mmCIF file of C-alpha atoms in Angstrom:
data_model
loop_
_atom_site.group_PDB
_atom_site.id
_atom_site.type_symbol
_atom_site.label_atom_id
_atom_site.label_comp_id
_atom_site.label_asym_id
_atom_site.label_seq_id
_atom_site.Cartn_x
_atom_site.Cartn_y
_atom_site.Cartn_z
ATOM 1 C CA MET A 27 8.814 93.194 6.613
ATOM 2 C CA LYS A 28 8.463 96.665 5.103
ATOM 3 C CA LEU A 29 6.992 96.980 1.631
ATOM 4 C CA THR A 30 6.713 100.321 -0.160
ATOM 5 C CA VAL A 31 4.360 101.086 -3.036
ATOM 6 C CA VAL A 32 5.457 104.068 -5.136
ATOM 7 C CA GLY A 33 2.312 105.353 -6.765
ATOM 8 C CA GLY A 34 0.387 104.262 -3.682
ATOM 9 C CA GLY A 35 -2.394 106.723 -4.473
ATOM 10 C CA SER A 36 -3.359 104.668 -7.511
ATOM 11 C CA THR A 37 -6.880 103.289 -7.612
ATOM 12 C CA TYR A 38 -5.181 99.895 -8.161
ATOM 13 C CA THR A 39 -3.824 99.935 -4.612
ATOM 14 C CA PRO A 40 -6.843 98.443 -2.793
ATOM 15 C CA GLU A 41 -6.545 95.401 -5.095
ATOM 16 C CA LEU A 42 -2.943 95.038 -3.962
ATOM 17 C CA VAL A 43 -3.803 95.535 -0.302
ATOM 18 C CA ASP A 44 -6.551 92.935 -0.528
ATOM 19 C CA GLY A 45 -3.935 90.493 -1.830
ATOM 20 C CA PHE A 46 -1.614 91.243 1.080
ATOM 21 C CA ALA A 47 -4.488 90.636 3.490
ATOM 22 C CA ARG A 48 -5.636 87.364 1.937
ATOM 23 C CA LEU A 49 -2.147 85.979 1.362
ATOM 24 C CA ARG A 50 -0.606 86.978 4.673
ATOM 25 C CA ASP A 51 1.041 83.560 5.116
ATOM 26 C CA THR A 52 2.742 83.945 1.746
ATOM 27 C CA LEU A 53 4.068 87.454 2.412
ATOM 28 C CA PRO A 54 4.089 88.538 6.093
ATOM 29 C CA VAL A 55 4.050 92.322 5.651
ATOM 30 C CA THR A 56 4.335 94.263 8.905
ATOM 31 C CA GLU A 57 4.554 97.771 7.428
ATOM 32 C CA LEU A 58 2.984 98.909 4.161
ATOM 33 C CA VAL A 59 4.031 102.355 2.966
ATOM 34 C CA LEU A 60 1.988 104.071 0.264
ATOM 35 C CA ALA A 61 4.034 106.862 -1.301
ATOM 36 C CA ASP A 62 2.504 109.392 -3.673
ATOM 37 C CA PRO A 63 2.822 113.154 -4.206
ATOM 38 C CA ALA A 64 -0.937 113.406 -4.828
ATOM 39 C CA ALA A 65 -2.324 113.845 -1.307
ATOM 40 C CA ASP A 66 -5.901 114.114 -2.613
ATOM 41 C CA ARG A 67 -5.659 110.540 -3.888
ATOM 42 C CA LEU A 68 -3.444 109.160 -1.158
ATOM 43 C CA GLU A 69 -5.785 110.047 1.709
ATOM 44 C CA PRO A 70 -8.854 108.061 0.531
ATOM 45 C CA VAL A 71 -6.734 105.164 -0.775
ATOM 46 C CA GLY A 72 -4.778 104.959 2.477
ATOM 47 C CA GLY A 73 -7.948 105.053 4.552
ATOM 48 C CA LEU A 74 -9.486 102.178 2.603
ATOM 49 C CA ALA A 75 -6.217 100.220 2.836
ATOM 50 C CA ARG A 76 -6.346 100.429 6.632
ATOM 51 C CA ARG A 77 -9.977 99.332 6.696
ATOM 52 C CA ILE A 78 -9.346 96.375 4.367
ATOM 53 C CA LEU A 79 -6.541 95.129 6.596
ATOM 54 C CA ALA A 80 -8.597 95.698 9.749
ATOM 55 C CA ARG A 81 -11.584 93.837 8.293
ATOM 56 C CA GLN A 82 -9.347 90.815 7.688
ATOM 57 C CA ASP A 83 -7.588 91.229 11.057
ATOM 58 C CA HIS A 84 -4.209 91.838 9.421
ATOM 59 C CA PRO A 85 -1.682 93.429 11.817
ATOM 60 C CA ALA A 86 0.291 95.460 9.247
ATOM 61 C CA ARG A 87 0.655 99.183 9.786
ATOM 62 C CA VAL A 88 -0.240 101.401 6.825
ATOM 63 C CA VAL A 89 1.782 104.600 6.363
ATOM 64 C CA THR A 90 0.933 107.220 3.746
ATOM 65 C CA THR A 91 3.484 109.835 2.737
ATOM 66 C CA GLY A 92 4.593 112.187 0.006
ATOM 67 C CA ASP A 93 8.207 111.851 1.175
ATOM 68 C CA LEU A 94 9.775 109.302 -1.170
ATOM 69 C CA ASP A 95 13.101 109.053 0.653
ATOM 70 C CA ALA A 96 11.391 108.268 3.957
ATOM 71 C CA ALA A 97 9.078 105.831 2.193
ATOM 72 C CA VAL A 98 11.876 103.680 0.756
ATOM 73 C CA ASP A 99 14.216 103.894 3.753
ATOM 74 C CA GLY A 100 14.572 100.387 5.198
ATOM 75 C CA ALA A 101 12.205 98.818 2.654
ATOM 76 C CA ASP A 102 12.598 95.139 1.816
ATOM 77 C CA ALA A 103 10.848 95.575 -1.520
ATOM 78 C CA VAL A 104 9.607 98.567 -3.514
ATOM 79 C CA LEU A 105 6.737 98.215 -5.982
ATOM 80 C CA LEU A 106 6.516 100.780 -8.767
ATOM 81 C CA GLN A 107 3.043 101.497 -10.164
ATOM 82 C CA LEU A 108 3.250 105.119 -11.232
ATOM 83 C CA ARG A 109 1.847 106.973 -14.222
ATOM 84 C CA VAL A 110 3.823 110.080 -15.188
ATOM 85 C CA GLY A 111 1.384 112.660 -16.489
ATOM 86 C CA GLY A 112 -1.660 110.790 -15.204
ATOM 87 C CA GLN A 113 -4.690 109.883 -17.279
ATOM 88 C CA ALA A 114 -4.430 113.179 -19.173
ATOM 89 C CA ALA A 115 -1.130 112.053 -20.710
ATOM 90 C CA ARG A 116 -2.608 108.633 -21.424
ATOM 91 C CA GLU A 117 -5.510 110.309 -23.235
ATOM 92 C CA GLN A 118 -2.977 111.949 -25.533
ATOM 93 C CA ASP A 119 -1.079 108.681 -26.084
ATOM 94 C CA GLU A 120 -4.296 107.045 -27.223
ATOM 95 C CA THR A 121 -5.475 109.780 -29.599
ATOM 96 C CA TRP A 122 -2.783 111.608 -31.605
ATOM 97 C CA PRO A 123 -1.333 108.424 -33.216
ATOM 98 C CA LEU A 124 -4.752 107.789 -34.774
ATOM 99 C CA GLN A 125 -4.287 110.884 -36.939
ATOM 100 C CA CYS A 126 -1.639 108.930 -38.880
ATOM 101 C CA GLY A 127 -3.688 105.741 -39.045
ATOM 102 C CA CYS A 128 -1.622 104.115 -36.269
ATOM 103 C CA VAL A 129 -2.865 102.399 -33.137
ATOM 104 C CA GLY A 130 -3.254 104.771 -30.197
ATOM 105 C CA GLN A 131 -2.269 102.767 -27.123
ATOM 106 C CA GLU A 132 -0.362 103.582 -23.948
ATOM 107 C CA THR A 133 2.111 100.684 -23.975
ATOM 108 C CA THR A 134 2.938 100.018 -27.611
ATOM 109 C CA GLY A 135 3.407 101.956 -30.835
ATOM 110 C CA ALA A 136 3.885 105.718 -30.727
ATOM 111 C CA GLY A 137 1.848 106.158 -27.549
ATOM 112 C CA GLY A 138 3.912 103.515 -25.803
ATOM 113 C CA LEU A 139 7.092 105.312 -26.820
ATOM 114 C CA ALA A 140 5.746 108.568 -25.404
ATOM 115 C CA LYS A 141 5.025 106.832 -22.101
ATOM 116 C CA ALA A 142 8.516 105.328 -22.047
ATOM 117 C CA LEU A 143 10.125 108.744 -22.621
ATOM 118 C CA ARG A 144 8.124 110.270 -19.760
ATOM 119 C CA THR A 145 8.623 107.348 -17.418
ATOM 120 C CA VAL A 146 12.196 106.041 -17.659
ATOM 121 C CA PRO A 147 13.965 109.120 -16.219
ATOM 122 C CA VAL A 148 11.508 109.305 -13.309
ATOM 123 C CA VAL A 149 11.838 105.598 -12.502
ATOM 124 C CA LEU A 150 15.640 105.744 -12.636
ATOM 125 C CA ASP A 151 15.631 108.645 -10.179
ATOM 126 C CA ILE A 152 13.396 106.682 -7.812
ATOM 127 C CA ALA A 153 15.622 103.620 -8.153
ATOM 128 C CA GLU A 154 18.746 105.604 -7.276
ATOM 129 C CA ARG A 155 17.041 106.826 -4.128
ATOM 130 C CA VAL A 156 16.071 103.257 -3.273
ATOM 131 C CA ARG A 157 19.674 102.155 -3.790
ATOM 132 C CA ARG A 158 20.962 104.852 -1.435
ATOM 133 C CA ALA A 159 18.385 104.209 1.289
ATOM 134 C CA SER A 160 17.901 100.421 1.002
ATOM 135 C CA PRO A 161 20.594 98.870 -1.196
ATOM 136 C CA ASP A 162 19.340 95.315 -0.613
ATOM 137 C CA ALA A 163 15.730 96.066 -1.546
ATOM 138 C CA TRP A 164 14.175 94.451 -4.596
ATOM 139 C CA ILE A 165 12.422 96.751 -7.054
ATOM 140 C CA ILE A 166 9.326 95.206 -8.639
ATOM 141 C CA ASP A 167 8.202 97.179 -11.673
ATOM 142 C CA PHE A 168 4.561 97.140 -12.694
ATOM 143 C CA THR A 169 4.908 100.503 -14.453
ATOM 144 C CA ASN A 170 4.378 100.371 -18.218
ATOM 145 C CA PRO A 171 5.965 99.890 -20.628
ATOM 146 C CA VAL A 172 7.329 97.185 -18.323
ATOM 147 C CA GLY A 173 9.909 95.739 -20.720
ATOM 148 C CA ILE A 174 11.591 99.066 -21.464
ATOM 149 C CA VAL A 175 11.416 100.290 -17.864
ATOM 150 C CA THR A 176 12.848 97.023 -16.531
ATOM 151 C CA ARG A 177 15.616 97.136 -19.125
ATOM 152 C CA ALA A 178 16.517 100.648 -17.972
ATOM 153 C CA LEU A 179 16.612 99.511 -14.340
ATOM 154 C CA LEU A 180 18.743 96.442 -15.038
ATOM 155 C CA ARG A 181 21.118 98.336 -17.309
ATOM 156 C CA ALA A 182 21.700 100.781 -14.425
ATOM 157 C CA GLY A 183 22.544 97.879 -12.104
ATOM 158 C CA HIS A 184 19.425 97.831 -9.945
ATOM 159 C CA LYS A 185 17.936 94.747 -8.275
ATOM 160 C CA ALA A 186 14.815 94.786 -10.394
ATOM 161 C CA VAL A 187 12.215 92.449 -11.842
ATOM 162 C CA GLY A 188 9.373 93.400 -14.175
ATOM 163 C CA LEU A 189 5.834 92.151 -13.606
ATOM 164 C CA CYS A 190 2.760 91.967 -15.835
ATOM 165 C CA ASN A 191 -0.668 90.463 -15.161
ATOM 166 C CA VAL A 192 -1.290 89.030 -18.655
ATOM 167 C CA ALA A 193 0.162 85.597 -17.865
ATOM 168 C CA ILE A 194 -1.630 85.134 -14.550
ATOM 169 C CA GLY A 195 -4.890 86.162 -16.213
ATOM 170 C CA LEU A 196 -4.455 83.499 -18.885
ATOM 171 C CA GLN A 197 -3.457 80.944 -16.267
ATOM 172 C CA ARG A 198 -6.702 81.603 -14.394
ATOM 173 C CA LYS A 199 -8.712 81.478 -17.625
ATOM 174 C CA PHE A 200 -7.208 78.175 -18.732
ATOM 175 C CA ALA A 201 -7.635 76.643 -15.273
ATOM 176 C CA GLY A 202 -11.336 77.465 -15.397
ATOM 177 C CA LEU A 203 -11.730 75.932 -18.853
ATOM 178 C CA LEU A 204 -9.846 72.804 -17.796
ATOM 179 C CA GLY A 205 -11.578 72.478 -14.429
ATOM 180 C CA VAL A 206 -8.335 72.464 -12.417
ATOM 181 C CA ALA A 207 -6.765 74.684 -9.775
ATOM 182 C CA PRO A 208 -4.736 77.632 -11.124
ATOM 183 C CA ALA A 209 -1.653 76.383 -9.299
ATOM 184 C CA ASP A 210 -1.801 73.220 -11.434
ATOM 185 C CA VAL A 211 -1.439 75.219 -14.680
ATOM 186 C CA HIS A 212 2.087 76.010 -15.883
ATOM 187 C CA LEU A 213 2.443 78.181 -18.974
ATOM 188 C CA ASP A 214 5.153 77.923 -21.607
ATOM 189 C CA HIS A 215 5.099 81.691 -21.982
ATOM 190 C CA VAL A 216 7.533 83.382 -24.364
ATOM 191 C CA GLY A 217 8.183 86.816 -25.823
ATOM 192 C CA LEU A 218 8.453 90.388 -24.633
ATOM 193 C CA ASN A 219 6.168 92.339 -22.365
ATOM 194 C CA HIS A 220 2.844 92.789 -24.182
ATOM 195 C CA LEU A 221 4.166 90.665 -27.052
ATOM 196 C CA THR A 222 3.831 87.075 -25.841
ATOM 197 C CA TRP A 223 2.492 83.697 -26.846
ATOM 198 C CA GLU A 224 1.497 80.665 -24.772
ATOM 199 C CA THR A 225 3.239 77.857 -26.658
ATOM 200 C CA GLY A 226 2.318 75.210 -24.104
ATOM 201 C CA VAL A 227 -0.107 74.727 -21.207
ATOM 202 C CA ARG A 228 1.206 72.092 -18.823
ATOM 203 C CA LEU A 229 -0.496 70.404 -15.912
ATOM 204 C CA GLY A 230 1.492 70.104 -12.716
ATOM 205 C CA GLY A 231 4.684 71.981 -13.615
ATOM 206 C CA PRO A 232 7.319 72.595 -16.295
ATOM 207 C CA GLU A 233 7.607 68.888 -17.108
ATOM 208 C CA GLY A 234 3.881 68.187 -17.043
ATOM 209 C CA GLU A 235 1.610 67.096 -19.871
ATOM 210 C CA ASP A 236 1.047 69.775 -22.517
ATOM 211 C CA VAL A 237 -2.718 70.135 -22.875
ATOM 212 C CA LEU A 238 -2.658 73.157 -25.185
ATOM 213 C CA PRO A 239 -3.817 71.135 -28.238
ATOM 214 C CA ARG A 240 -6.738 69.792 -26.206
ATOM 215 C CA LEU A 241 -7.509 73.292 -24.904
ATOM 216 C CA LEU A 242 -7.576 74.772 -28.404
ATOM 217 C CA ALA A 243 -9.624 71.899 -29.805
ATOM 218 C CA GLY A 244 -12.245 72.108 -27.080
ATOM 219 C CA HIS A 245 -12.299 75.814 -26.297
ATOM 220 C CA GLY A 246 -10.672 77.566 -29.253
ATOM 221 C CA ASP A 247 -13.729 79.639 -30.111
ATOM 222 C CA THR A 248 -14.069 80.840 -26.511
ATOM 223 C CA ILE A 249 -10.392 81.780 -26.286
ATOM 224 C CA ALA A 250 -10.486 83.518 -29.669
ATOM 225 C CA GLY A 251 -13.580 85.436 -28.615
ATOM 226 C CA ASP A 252 -11.887 86.659 -25.438
ATOM 227 C CA LEU A 253 -8.915 87.830 -27.503
ATOM 228 C CA ARG A 254 -11.200 89.323 -30.177
ATOM 229 C CA LEU A 255 -9.258 87.432 -32.817
ATOM 230 C CA PRO A 256 -10.651 85.008 -35.441
ATOM 231 C CA SER A 257 -10.577 81.317 -34.551
ATOM 232 C CA PRO A 258 -8.816 80.374 -37.825
ATOM 233 C CA LEU A 259 -5.882 82.546 -36.743
ATOM 234 C CA LEU A 260 -5.455 80.534 -33.526
ATOM 235 C CA ASP A 261 -5.707 77.343 -35.593
ATOM 236 C CA LEU A 262 -2.947 78.641 -37.848
ATOM 237 C CA LEU A 263 -0.708 79.764 -34.993
ATOM 238 C CA GLY A 264 -1.270 76.671 -32.861
ATOM 239 C CA VAL A 265 -0.643 78.802 -29.766
ATOM 240 C CA VAL A 266 -2.493 81.424 -27.717
ATOM 241 C CA PRO A 267 -1.256 84.996 -28.240
ATOM 242 C CA SER A 268 -1.761 87.676 -25.626
ATOM 243 C CA TYR A 269 -4.588 90.102 -26.366
ATOM 244 C CA TYR A 270 -1.971 92.765 -27.148
ATOM 245 C CA LEU A 271 -1.155 90.846 -30.330
ATOM 246 C CA ARG A 272 -4.471 92.086 -31.692
ATOM 247 C CA TYR A 273 -2.722 95.422 -32.318
ATOM 248 C CA TYR A 274 -0.481 93.555 -34.780
ATOM 249 C CA TYR A 275 -2.745 90.858 -36.208
ATOM 250 C CA ALA A 276 -5.770 93.169 -36.649
ATOM 251 C CA HIS A 277 -4.137 96.605 -36.711
ATOM 252 C CA ASP A 278 -6.392 98.407 -39.185
ATOM 253 C CA GLU A 279 -9.532 96.974 -37.619
ATOM 254 C CA VAL A 280 -8.405 98.236 -34.205
ATOM 255 C CA VAL A 281 -7.667 101.707 -35.597
ATOM 256 C CA ARG A 282 -11.168 101.897 -37.085
ATOM 257 C CA GLU A 283 -12.666 100.913 -33.728
ATOM 258 C CA LEU A 284 -10.585 103.409 -31.771
ATOM 259 C CA ARG A 285 -11.650 106.233 -34.062
ATOM 260 C CA THR A 286 -15.334 105.639 -33.310
ATOM 261 C CA LYS A 287 -15.444 105.423 -29.506
ATOM 262 C CA PRO A 288 -14.181 107.254 -26.421
ATOM 263 C CA SER A 289 -10.598 106.517 -25.429
ATOM 264 C CA ARG A 290 -9.864 103.950 -22.769
ATOM 265 C CA ALA A 291 -8.192 106.782 -20.815
ATOM 266 C CA ALA A 292 -11.486 108.686 -20.702
ATOM 267 C CA GLU A 293 -13.301 105.570 -19.484
ATOM 268 C CA VAL A 294 -10.680 104.914 -16.807
ATOM 269 C CA ALA A 295 -10.627 108.546 -15.668
ATOM 270 C CA ALA A 296 -14.390 108.406 -15.090
ATOM 271 C CA MET A 297 -14.026 105.138 -13.200
ATOM 272 C CA GLU A 298 -11.236 106.570 -11.081
ATOM 273 C CA ARG A 299 -13.365 109.532 -10.015
ATOM 274 C CA GLU A 300 -16.122 107.142 -8.956
ATOM 275 C CA LEU A 301 -13.676 104.817 -7.203
ATOM 276 C CA LEU A 302 -12.017 107.617 -5.250
ATOM 277 C CA ALA A 303 -15.435 108.795 -4.070
ATOM 278 C CA MET A 304 -16.172 105.225 -2.921
ATOM 279 C CA TYR A 305 -12.808 104.959 -1.176
ATOM 280 C CA ALA A 306 -13.571 108.115 0.820
ATOM 281 C CA ASP A 307 -16.624 106.414 2.378
ATOM 282 C CA PRO A 308 -15.559 105.385 5.909
ATOM 283 C CA ALA A 309 -18.057 102.503 5.796
ATOM 284 C CA LEU A 310 -16.289 100.818 2.860
ATOM 285 C CA ASP A 311 -13.854 98.158 4.077
ATOM 286 C CA GLU A 312 -13.384 95.948 1.022
ATOM 287 C CA LYS A 313 -12.406 96.517 -2.602
ATOM 288 C CA PRO A 314 -15.527 97.507 -4.583
ATOM 289 C CA ALA A 315 -16.768 95.454 -7.518
ATOM 290 C CA LEU A 316 -16.157 98.414 -9.840
ATOM 291 C CA LEU A 317 -12.403 97.974 -9.349
ATOM 292 C CA ALA A 318 -12.511 94.794 -11.464
ATOM 293 C CA ARG A 319 -13.382 96.959 -14.498
ATOM 294 C CA ARG A 320 -10.392 99.241 -13.868
ATOM 295 C CA GLY A 321 -7.915 96.645 -15.193
ATOM 296 C CA GLY A 322 -4.999 94.857 -13.592
ATOM 297 C CA ALA A 323 -6.892 91.646 -12.811
ATOM 298 C CA TYR A 324 -4.945 89.272 -10.529
ATOM 299 C CA TYR A 325 -2.218 91.904 -10.104
ATOM 300 C CA SER A 326 -2.297 91.395 -6.337
ATOM 301 C CA GLU A 327 -1.744 87.637 -6.527
ATOM 302 C CA ALA A 328 1.127 88.060 -8.995
ATOM 303 C CA ALA A 329 2.766 90.816 -6.953
ATOM 304 C CA VAL A 330 2.462 88.964 -3.649
ATOM 305 C CA ASP A 331 3.827 85.754 -5.162
ATOM 306 C CA LEU A 332 6.779 87.530 -6.733
ATOM 307 C CA ALA A 333 7.668 89.577 -3.656
ATOM 308 C CA ALA A 334 7.407 86.495 -1.448
ATOM 309 C CA ALA A 335 9.717 84.469 -3.693
ATOM 310 C CA LEU A 336 12.279 87.278 -3.882
ATOM 311 C CA LEU A 337 12.209 87.806 -0.114
ATOM 312 C CA GLY A 338 12.519 84.148 0.847
ATOM 313 C CA GLY A 339 8.849 83.549 1.598
ATOM 314 C CA THR A 340 6.536 80.906 0.220
ATOM 315 C CA GLY A 341 5.877 82.346 -3.226
ATOM 316 C CA SER A 342 5.377 80.038 -6.197
ATOM 317 C CA PRO A 343 8.722 78.623 -7.401
ATOM 318 C CA TYR A 344 7.957 79.363 -11.071
ATOM 319 C CA GLN A 345 6.622 82.716 -12.211
ATOM 320 C CA VAL A 346 6.328 84.691 -15.427
ATOM 321 C CA VAL A 347 8.557 87.751 -15.104
ATOM 322 C CA ASN A 348 10.452 90.308 -17.144
ATOM 323 C CA THR A 349 14.182 89.757 -16.780
ATOM 324 C CA LEU A 350 17.457 89.633 -18.706
ATOM 325 C CA ASN A 351 17.574 87.302 -21.670
ATOM 326 C CA GLY A 352 21.076 85.978 -20.923
ATOM 327 C CA GLY A 353 20.991 83.533 -23.825
ATOM 328 C CA THR A 354 17.496 82.167 -23.154
ATOM 329 C CA LEU A 355 16.363 83.318 -26.601
ATOM 330 C CA PRO A 356 19.544 82.930 -28.681
ATOM 331 C CA PHE A 357 18.337 85.236 -31.444
ATOM 332 C CA LEU A 358 18.262 88.227 -29.032
ATOM 333 C CA PRO A 359 21.084 90.129 -27.283
ATOM 334 C CA ASP A 360 21.919 88.911 -23.801
ATOM 335 C CA ASP A 361 20.910 92.262 -22.286
ATOM 336 C CA ALA A 362 17.443 92.259 -23.858
ATOM 337 C CA VAL A 363 14.591 91.962 -21.368
ATOM 338 C CA ILE A 364 12.254 89.079 -22.115
ATOM 339 C CA GLU A 365 9.031 87.848 -20.517
ATOM 340 C CA VAL A 366 9.227 84.129 -19.719
ATOM 341 C CA GLN A 367 8.715 81.578 -16.988
ATOM 342 C CA ALA A 368 11.522 81.718 -14.458
ATOM 343 C CA ALA A 369 12.571 80.052 -11.236
ATOM 344 C CA VAL A 370 12.432 82.876 -8.691
ATOM 345 C CA GLY A 371 14.267 83.044 -5.385
ATOM 346 C CA PRO A 372 16.172 85.509 -3.164
ATOM 347 C CA LYS A 373 18.930 85.766 -5.783
ATOM 348 C CA GLY A 374 16.401 86.791 -8.402
ATOM 349 C CA PRO A 375 14.824 85.109 -11.432
ATOM 350 C CA THR A 376 16.499 82.455 -13.569
ATOM 351 C CA PRO A 377 14.668 81.910 -16.874
ATOM 352 C CA LEU A 378 13.627 78.336 -17.594
ATOM 353 C CA PRO A 379 14.804 76.813 -20.890
ATOM 354 C CA VAL A 380 12.632 77.760 -23.845
ATOM 355 C CA ALA A 381 12.047 75.512 -26.856
ATOM 356 C CA PRO A 382 13.120 76.936 -30.234
ATOM 357 C CA VAL A 383 10.753 79.750 -31.139
ATOM 358 C CA ASP A 384 8.797 79.551 -34.401
ATOM 359 C CA PRO A 385 10.153 82.132 -36.902
ATOM 360 C CA LEU A 386 6.631 83.518 -37.153
ATOM 361 C CA PHE A 387 7.014 84.744 -33.569
ATOM 362 C CA ALA A 388 10.801 85.118 -33.362
ATOM 363 C CA GLY A 389 10.873 87.654 -36.195
ATOM 364 C CA LEU A 390 8.401 89.944 -34.470
ATOM 365 C CA ILE A 391 10.144 89.511 -31.106
ATOM 366 C CA ALA A 392 13.481 90.489 -32.653
ATOM 367 C CA ASN A 393 11.928 93.494 -34.404
ATOM 368 C CA VAL A 394 10.288 94.854 -31.257
ATOM 369 C CA THR A 395 13.436 94.174 -29.218
ATOM 370 C CA ALA A 396 15.371 96.415 -31.619
ATOM 371 C CA TYR A 397 12.684 99.086 -31.199
ATOM 372 C CA GLU A 398 12.906 98.799 -27.398
ATOM 373 C CA ASP A 399 16.659 99.335 -27.509
ATOM 374 C CA LEU A 400 16.193 102.469 -29.632
ATOM 375 C CA ALA A 401 13.345 103.626 -27.363
ATOM 376 C CA LEU A 402 15.571 103.282 -24.316
ATOM 377 C CA GLN A 403 18.311 105.292 -26.007
ATOM 378 C CA ALA A 404 15.774 108.024 -26.728
ATOM 379 C CA ALA A 405 14.525 107.963 -23.131
ATOM 380 C CA LEU A 406 18.039 108.157 -21.680
ATOM 381 C CA ARG A 407 19.625 110.625 -24.095
ATOM 382 C CA GLY A 408 16.755 112.514 -25.732
ATOM 383 C CA GLY A 409 16.793 114.118 -29.132
ATOM 384 C CA ARG A 410 14.341 114.259 -32.012
ATOM 385 C CA ASP A 411 16.395 111.950 -34.223
ATOM 386 C CA ARG A 412 16.463 109.229 -31.565
ATOM 387 C CA VAL A 413 12.671 109.425 -31.247
ATOM 388 C CA LEU A 414 12.329 109.220 -35.022
ATOM 389 C CA ARG A 415 14.653 106.205 -35.243
ATOM 390 C CA ALA A 416 12.633 104.375 -32.584
ATOM 391 C CA LEU A 417 9.373 105.021 -34.426
ATOM 392 C CA LEU A 418 10.860 103.919 -37.747
ATOM 393 C CA ALA A 419 11.861 100.655 -36.084
ATOM 394 C CA HIS A 420 8.433 99.936 -34.586
ATOM 395 C CA PRO A 421 6.379 97.522 -36.739
ATOM 396 C CA LEU A 422 3.194 99.442 -35.883
ATOM 397 C CA VAL A 423 4.629 102.632 -37.418
ATOM 398 C CA GLY A 424 7.484 102.033 -39.871
ATOM 399 C CA GLN A 425 6.710 104.450 -42.699
ATOM 400 C CA TYR A 426 9.007 107.466 -42.804
ATOM 401 C CA ALA A 427 6.397 110.176 -43.418
ATOM 402 C CA CYS A 428 4.224 108.780 -40.654
ATOM 403 C CA ALA A 429 7.170 108.484 -38.255
ATOM 404 C CA GLU A 430 8.143 112.110 -38.994
ATOM 405 C CA THR A 431 4.666 113.375 -38.161
ATOM 406 C CA LEU A 432 4.354 111.198 -35.058
ATOM 407 C CA THR A 433 7.750 112.345 -33.799
ATOM 408 C CA ASP A 434 6.674 115.975 -33.875
ATOM 409 C CA GLN A 435 3.309 115.132 -32.309
ATOM 410 C CA LEU A 436 4.970 113.126 -29.537
ATOM 411 C CA ILE A 437 7.343 115.954 -28.650
ATOM 412 C CA ALA A 438 4.612 118.604 -28.809
ATOM 413 C CA HIS A 439 2.288 116.665 -26.493
ATOM 414 C CA ASN A 440 5.005 115.700 -23.995
ATOM 415 C CA ARG A 441 7.274 118.737 -23.902
ATOM 416 C CA GLU A 442 6.661 119.398 -20.210
ATOM 417 C CA HIS A 443 7.918 115.894 -19.368
ATOM 418 C CA LEU A 444 10.973 115.900 -21.661
ATOM 419 C CA ALA A 445 13.907 117.811 -20.191
ATOM 420 C CA TRP A 446 15.665 117.942 -23.588
ATOM 421 C CA ALA A 447 12.701 119.175 -25.641
#
């Protein structure tokens, strides 16, 4: 089985490789190709990948290359984990929106739109090359903003599924609080990528007992503390929101915080320099502890499980993925991309039925879905007015004067990545 990672020079990659090594019975990879144009990153990452597999006596061959067409030729699955513009572009995404009193973040709001505009054309080009070289290959997208990127891929007819690590992180957290194995925890997870709520926590599977009320009663303060949200809010909601909902429920507080500390991009860039130096050490043959602070916790388990299920292996039968709505949430268009529990197999994901969604959540989901549609139009067709319309639609922006300023800032900071600008 050949698996290709586009963006293989990412500092995330050793986490992924460690998952392949530990879960070899779930996903029997024989060839792992790490593709990246950045040879200075690819060499140390590839070397560590080989040593991790050797340490765990895994027989897979690791190939590193800057040749994308060769990398995807004959692949069974292609994982996308790229960052167009690198951490320098992310630094911009996280800073210029603050000038208008808006959240600066790389996956939502104005910064998230900038990332989508840079990313969608690049991902669609990669996907077309995958389709030509390996038409049966599944594309697994971990590249943010996952919902918009996955929607672009599916609209273009690609065999694609979007993946995020938020759900698996909450599953692991809840399992620890409940004292059960993670595999015994099934989440009633609903929403859009980075805009989700856990409306049920079931033991044993989709039909199992819902222990969410017990979880909130016994551990509500702990969960609220992890999310950095007030406990009374969780009591009011009666569900567990993802930590990305803090940008909505505590927007002004977050803006004040972001204005008084270094950007997350600056922190990550410093970590990446340290990690790459570690990876270059020929004595290192396991992922370093520092990698846990980089982000993407449990990404490897989620990616291995999803790839295995799509390729007919022994992946978990139910997984949280980003896929077409197709009537699952009746208040959204069928071609919207939602993030829900799905039954996953070689034919792809089939969303499980979702109970009627509380208007408190459905309204925000519908609003952000409309924004995502406008964002995709801007990414595919370009134009200042399309960018402005997307920002006007986003609940974290909204005001016309602010959207006007942010539109010009977005274009100015991303001109080199926007063919139409």
